[in-house]
Amino acid sequence: MPKLLLAIESTCDETAAAVIGRDLTILSSIVSSQSDLHEQYGGVVPEIAARAHVERILPVIESAMSEAGVNLTDLSAIAVATHPGLVGSLLVGVTAAKTLALILDLPLIAIDHVQAHLYACQMSSAKNVFPAVGLVVSGGHTNLYDCRDALEMPLLGSTIDDAAGEAFDKVAAILGLTYPGGPSIQKAADDGNADAFDFPKAFYHQSRLAFSFSGLKTAVLYEVKGQPGAHQQPPEMNSKRLADVAASFEKAVVDVIVRKCEQALKQLGYNSLCVGGGVAANRRLRHDLKSMCTERKTQLVIAPMEYCTDNAAMGAIAWESYDRQLFASLDIDVTPGLVRAQ
């Protein structure tokens, strides 16, 4: 029987499990989304997310095993994302993984959720993608990494406030668009003029590898709602104006991300850029990153669409730890929170 591992993901609002072969073949990948539970709040509510994980974790694991056509006794290891993320959500997945590892007497492997997003690029590539600059851009993270290999990825820089995906969600709420904000803003932006508004681009003209989207979000708010106490208020919002605001906001976010990726490539001297995370599904970001990398003669590897949003298949990175005998003890704890540059 070939070696198999079960990977579990519960860092935020997706309950996921996958059965993965040693050759990185994905035998099954089950994801239970909670978007409908959080839509009315315009963002993820940690307590609701944790409760939903408790209800869904066992059915999701059972579905992953059933779809793969294997039994628990066929597994060689249990892998689980232990950081970063929401503490309540993380605890559900880690508790399930610990229990299985104990009962089955299997090695337990701790996964760095952010590193796993970048490893999804390796999974889709026919050749080794490292070393590379790594970009993880999602609802919780907008980070750049020095990806020296699959497990050594020092942080180069991150957002000092909102992550890009969080900014998309908040701006979508300002515009009255649906949650999650990424897809709805992309759809609205299709009919808009991206140069209609000159929104701020924090750190764009600085060499610092950092991001900030809070000021951009506020600029959009003032453009839509007006500034408190101002004598002149913005025109009434119509479909054309909404599309222009969405397109201009999207362009401001993408311009900064592409700029910082290019700066990181220059600083490190790498000719490979790996991109993962939910916002990596954005069409404009993919297009502009491709244009920049083509101009620089740099290899661009973006995680497949199905592995951009949170999933357990990217837990294939656990095989890297398995080969190096980097196993976790059963008393391992979660590390919540977001990754921030110092």
Coordinates of C-alpha atoms in Angstrom, one line a residue:
M1 CA 0.0 0.0 0.0
P2 CA 1.5 3.4 -1.0
K3 CA 2.1 5.9 1.8
L4 CA -0.8 8.2 2.5
L5 CA -1.4 11.1 4.9
L6 CA -4.6 12.8 6.1
A7 CA -4.3 16.6 6.2
I8 CA -6.8 18.7 8.2
E9 CA -7.4 22.4 7.8
S10 CA -9.4 24.6 10.1
T11 CA -7.5 27.9 10.5
C12 CA -10.4 30.2 9.7
D13 CA -13.8 29.6 8.2
E14 CA -13.2 26.5 6.0
T15 CA -13.4 23.0 7.4
A16 CA -11.3 20.8 5.2
A17 CA -9.6 17.4 4.9
A18 CA -7.6 15.7 2.2
V19 CA -6.0 12.4 1.6
I20 CA -2.6 12.8 -0.1
G21 CA -0.2 10.3 -1.6
R22 CA 3.5 10.4 -1.2
D23 CA 3.8 11.5 -4.9
L24 CA 1.6 14.5 -4.0
T25 CA -1.4 12.9 -5.7
I26 CA -4.6 14.2 -4.1
L27 CA -6.9 11.3 -3.6
S28 CA -9.6 13.5 -2.1
S29 CA -10.1 17.1 -1.0
I30 CA -13.2 18.1 0.9
V31 CA -13.9 21.7 1.8
S32 CA -17.0 22.8 3.8
S33 CA -17.4 26.6 3.4
Q34 CA -19.0 28.8 6.0
S35 CA -19.5 31.8 3.8
D36 CA -23.3 31.7 4.2
L37 CA -22.9 31.8 8.0
H38 CA -20.7 35.0 8.0
E39 CA -22.3 36.8 5.0
Q40 CA -24.7 38.9 7.1
Y41 CA -21.8 40.2 9.2
G42 CA -19.5 41.1 6.3
G43 CA -16.7 39.1 7.7
V44 CA -15.7 36.1 9.7
V45 CA -17.1 35.9 13.3
P46 CA -14.6 33.8 15.2
E47 CA -17.1 32.2 17.6
I48 CA -19.5 31.2 14.8
A49 CA -16.6 29.8 12.8
A50 CA -15.4 27.7 15.8
R51 CA -18.8 26.2 16.4
A52 CA -19.3 25.4 12.8
H53 CA -15.9 23.6 12.8
V54 CA -17.0 21.5 15.7
E55 CA -20.2 20.4 13.8
R56 CA -18.4 19.7 10.5
I57 CA -14.9 18.4 11.3
L58 CA -15.9 14.7 11.6
P59 CA -18.2 14.6 8.6
V60 CA -15.6 16.3 6.5
I61 CA -12.9 13.8 7.6
E62 CA -15.2 10.9 6.9
S63 CA -16.1 12.3 3.5
A64 CA -12.4 12.7 2.6
M65 CA -11.6 9.1 3.6
S66 CA -14.6 7.8 1.7
E67 CA -13.9 9.7 -1.5
A68 CA -10.3 8.5 -1.4
G69 CA -11.5 4.9 -0.9
V70 CA -9.2 4.2 2.0
N71 CA -9.4 3.3 5.7
L72 CA -7.8 5.0 8.6
T73 CA -5.5 2.0 9.0
D74 CA -4.1 2.8 5.5
L75 CA -2.6 6.1 6.7
S76 CA 1.0 6.8 7.4
A77 CA 0.7 10.2 9.2
I78 CA -1.8 12.8 10.3
A79 CA -1.1 16.5 9.4
V80 CA -2.9 19.6 10.7
A81 CA -2.5 23.3 10.3
T82 CA -1.5 24.7 13.8
H83 CA -0.8 28.3 12.9
P84 CA -1.6 31.0 12.1
G85 CA -5.3 31.5 12.3
L86 CA -8.3 32.0 14.7
V87 CA -7.6 30.3 18.0
G88 CA -11.0 28.6 18.3
S89 CA -10.9 27.3 14.8
L90 CA -7.4 26.0 15.0
L91 CA -8.2 24.1 18.2
V92 CA -10.9 22.1 16.6
G93 CA -8.7 20.8 13.8
V94 CA -5.7 20.2 16.1
T95 CA -7.8 18.3 18.6
A96 CA -9.2 16.0 15.9
A97 CA -5.7 15.5 14.5
K98 CA -4.2 14.7 17.9
T99 CA -7.0 12.2 18.7
L100 CA -6.4 10.4 15.4
A101 CA -2.7 10.3 15.8
L102 CA -3.0 8.9 19.3
I103 CA -5.6 6.3 18.5
L104 CA -3.8 5.1 15.3
D105 CA -0.3 5.5 16.8
L106 CA 0.8 7.6 13.8
P107 CA 3.2 10.6 13.5
L108 CA 1.6 14.0 13.9
I109 CA 2.8 16.7 11.6
A110 CA 2.3 20.4 12.3
I111 CA 1.6 22.6 9.2
D112 CA 2.3 26.3 8.8
H113 CA -0.9 27.4 7.0
V114 CA 0.9 30.2 5.2
Q115 CA 3.8 28.0 4.0
A116 CA 1.2 25.5 2.8
H117 CA -0.4 28.2 0.5
L118 CA 3.0 28.7 -1.1
Y119 CA 3.7 24.9 -1.4
A120 CA 0.5 24.7 -3.5
C121 CA 2.7 26.3 -6.2
Q122 CA 5.1 23.4 -5.9
M123 CA 2.3 20.9 -6.2
S124 CA 1.2 22.4 -9.6
S125 CA 4.7 22.6 -11.0
A126 CA 6.6 19.9 -12.9
K127 CA 9.9 21.2 -11.5
N128 CA 11.2 22.7 -8.3
V129 CA 10.0 26.3 -7.8
F130 CA 12.4 27.2 -4.9
P131 CA 14.2 29.4 -4.1
A132 CA 11.6 32.1 -4.9
V133 CA 9.9 35.1 -3.6
G134 CA 6.7 34.0 -2.1
L135 CA 3.5 36.1 -1.9
V136 CA 0.6 35.0 0.2
V137 CA -2.4 37.4 -0.3
S138 CA -5.7 36.5 1.4
G139 CA -8.3 37.6 3.8
G140 CA -5.9 37.3 6.7
H141 CA -2.5 37.8 5.1
T142 CA -0.6 40.0 2.7
N143 CA 2.9 38.7 3.2
L144 CA 6.2 38.4 1.3
Y145 CA 8.6 35.6 2.0
D146 CA 12.1 34.5 1.1
C147 CA 11.3 30.9 0.1
R148 CA 14.7 29.3 0.4
D149 CA 13.1 25.8 0.2
A150 CA 9.8 24.2 1.0
L151 CA 10.1 24.7 4.8
E152 CA 12.5 27.6 5.2
M153 CA 10.6 30.8 4.4
P154 CA 11.7 33.8 6.4
L155 CA 9.2 36.7 6.4
L156 CA 10.3 39.7 4.3
G157 CA 7.4 42.0 4.9
S158 CA 3.7 42.1 5.6
T159 CA 0.7 44.4 6.0
I160 CA 0.8 46.8 8.9
D161 CA -3.0 46.8 9.2
D162 CA -5.7 45.3 6.9
A163 CA -4.8 42.3 4.7
A164 CA -5.8 42.8 1.0
G165 CA -8.7 40.3 1.3
E166 CA -10.0 42.0 4.4
A167 CA -9.9 45.4 2.5
F168 CA -11.9 43.8 -0.4
D169 CA -14.5 42.6 2.1
K170 CA -14.8 46.0 3.8
V171 CA -14.9 48.0 0.6
A172 CA -17.6 45.6 -0.8
A173 CA -19.6 46.4 2.3
I174 CA -19.2 50.1 1.7
L175 CA -20.4 49.7 -1.9
G176 CA -23.3 47.5 -0.8
L177 CA -21.9 44.4 -2.6
T178 CA -22.1 40.8 -1.4
Y179 CA -19.7 38.9 0.8
P180 CA -17.0 37.7 0.2
G181 CA -15.8 41.0 -1.3
G182 CA -13.2 39.7 -3.7
P183 CA -15.5 38.1 -6.3
S184 CA -18.1 40.8 -6.0
I185 CA -15.7 43.7 -6.4
Q186 CA -14.0 41.9 -9.4
K187 CA -17.4 41.5 -11.0
A188 CA -18.3 45.2 -10.5
A189 CA -14.9 46.3 -11.6
D190 CA -15.3 44.6 -15.0
D191 CA -17.6 47.5 -16.1
G192 CA -15.5 50.3 -14.5
N193 CA -12.7 52.7 -15.4
A194 CA -9.7 51.8 -13.2
D195 CA -8.3 55.3 -13.7
A196 CA -11.5 57.1 -12.6
F197 CA -10.2 57.7 -9.0
D198 CA -6.7 58.2 -7.9
F199 CA -6.8 56.3 -4.6
P200 CA -3.7 56.2 -2.3
K201 CA -1.1 53.5 -2.7
A202 CA 0.7 53.2 0.6
F203 CA 4.5 52.4 0.4
Y204 CA 4.3 52.3 -3.4
H205 CA 7.2 54.8 -3.8
Q206 CA 9.2 53.4 -0.8
S207 CA 11.7 50.5 -0.8
R208 CA 10.2 49.1 2.4
L209 CA 8.5 45.7 1.8
A210 CA 5.3 46.4 3.6
F211 CA 1.6 46.9 2.8
S212 CA -1.1 49.1 4.2
F213 CA -4.7 49.1 2.9
S214 CA -6.5 50.9 5.8
G215 CA -5.9 54.4 4.2
L216 CA -7.1 53.1 0.9
K217 CA -10.3 51.7 2.5
T218 CA -10.9 55.1 4.2
A219 CA -10.4 56.9 0.9
V220 CA -13.1 54.7 -0.7
L221 CA -15.4 55.4 2.2
Y222 CA -15.1 59.1 1.8
E223 CA -15.5 58.9 -2.0
V224 CA -18.8 57.0 -1.5
K225 CA -20.2 58.4 1.7
G226 CA -18.5 61.8 1.9
Q227 CA -16.3 63.2 4.7
P228 CA -17.9 64.1 8.0
G229 CA -18.5 67.8 8.2
A230 CA -17.5 68.5 4.7
H231 CA -19.6 71.1 2.8
Q232 CA -19.4 69.3 -0.5
Q233 CA -20.7 65.7 -0.6
P234 CA -20.0 63.2 -3.3
P235 CA -22.5 62.6 -6.2
E236 CA -25.2 60.1 -5.7
M237 CA -24.0 56.5 -6.3
N238 CA -25.2 54.9 -9.5
S239 CA -24.0 51.8 -11.3
K240 CA -21.4 53.6 -13.4
R241 CA -19.9 55.3 -10.4
L242 CA -19.9 52.1 -8.3
A243 CA -18.1 50.2 -11.1
D244 CA -15.5 53.0 -11.4
V245 CA -14.9 53.0 -7.6
A246 CA -14.6 49.2 -7.6
A247 CA -12.2 49.2 -10.5
S248 CA -10.0 52.0 -9.1
F249 CA -9.9 50.3 -5.7
E250 CA -8.9 47.0 -7.3
K251 CA -6.2 48.7 -9.3
A252 CA -4.7 50.4 -6.3
V253 CA -4.5 47.2 -4.4
V254 CA -3.0 45.3 -7.3
D255 CA -0.5 48.0 -8.2
V256 CA 1.0 48.0 -4.7
I257 CA 1.2 44.2 -4.6
V258 CA 2.9 43.9 -7.9
R259 CA 5.3 46.7 -7.1
K260 CA 6.4 45.0 -3.8
C261 CA 6.8 41.7 -5.5
E262 CA 9.1 43.3 -8.1
Q263 CA 11.1 45.0 -5.3
A264 CA 11.5 41.7 -3.4
L265 CA 12.7 40.0 -6.6
K266 CA 15.3 42.7 -7.1
Q267 CA 16.5 42.6 -3.5
L268 CA 16.9 38.8 -3.4
G269 CA 18.0 38.3 -7.0
Y270 CA 15.6 35.5 -7.5
N271 CA 14.0 34.7 -10.8
S272 CA 11.0 32.9 -9.5
L273 CA 7.8 34.2 -7.9
C274 CA 5.3 32.0 -6.1
V275 CA 1.8 33.2 -5.3
G276 CA -0.9 31.7 -3.1
G277 CA -3.9 32.7 -1.0
G278 CA -7.5 33.5 -1.9
V279 CA -6.9 36.9 -3.5
A280 CA -4.5 35.2 -5.9
A281 CA -7.7 34.2 -7.7
N282 CA -8.2 37.8 -8.7
R283 CA -7.9 38.2 -12.5
R284 CA -6.3 41.6 -12.5
L285 CA -3.7 40.5 -10.0
R286 CA -2.8 37.5 -12.1
H287 CA -2.6 39.5 -15.3
D288 CA -0.4 42.2 -13.9
L289 CA 1.9 39.8 -12.1
K290 CA 2.3 37.9 -15.3
S291 CA 3.1 41.1 -17.2
M292 CA 5.7 42.1 -14.6
C293 CA 7.3 38.7 -14.5
T294 CA 7.4 38.4 -18.3
E295 CA 9.1 41.7 -18.5
R296 CA 11.7 40.6 -15.9
K297 CA 12.0 37.1 -17.5
T298 CA 11.0 35.7 -14.1
Q299 CA 9.1 32.4 -13.6
L300 CA 5.6 33.0 -12.2
V301 CA 3.9 30.2 -10.4
I302 CA 0.4 30.9 -9.1
A303 CA -1.4 28.2 -7.1
P304 CA -4.2 26.5 -9.0
M305 CA -7.6 28.2 -8.5
E306 CA -8.9 25.3 -6.4
Y307 CA -5.9 25.6 -4.0
C308 CA -6.0 29.4 -3.7
T309 CA -8.7 29.5 -1.1
D310 CA -8.2 27.6 2.2
N311 CA -8.1 23.8 1.6
A312 CA -6.4 20.7 3.0
A313 CA -4.8 19.5 -0.2
M314 CA -2.0 22.1 0.2
G315 CA -1.3 20.1 3.4
A316 CA 0.9 18.0 1.0
I317 CA 3.7 20.2 2.4
A318 CA 3.6 17.8 5.4
W319 CA 5.5 15.2 3.3
E320 CA 8.5 17.6 3.5
S321 CA 8.4 17.3 7.3
Y322 CA 7.8 13.6 7.1
D323 CA 10.9 13.0 5.1
R324 CA 12.9 15.0 7.6
Q325 CA 11.3 13.3 10.6
L326 CA 10.0 16.6 11.8
F327 CA 7.1 15.3 13.9
A328 CA 5.1 17.1 16.5
S329 CA 4.4 15.9 20.0
L330 CA 0.8 15.3 21.2
D331 CA 1.0 18.3 23.5
I332 CA 1.6 20.7 20.7
D333 CA -0.5 23.9 21.0
V334 CA -1.9 26.3 18.4
T335 CA -0.4 29.6 17.5
P336 CA -3.2 32.0 16.7
G337 CA -3.0 35.5 15.2
L338 CA -1.7 36.9 12.0
V339 CA 1.8 36.9 10.6
R340 CA 3.3 40.4 10.9
A341 CA 6.7 41.8 10.0
Q342 CA 8.6 43.2 13.0

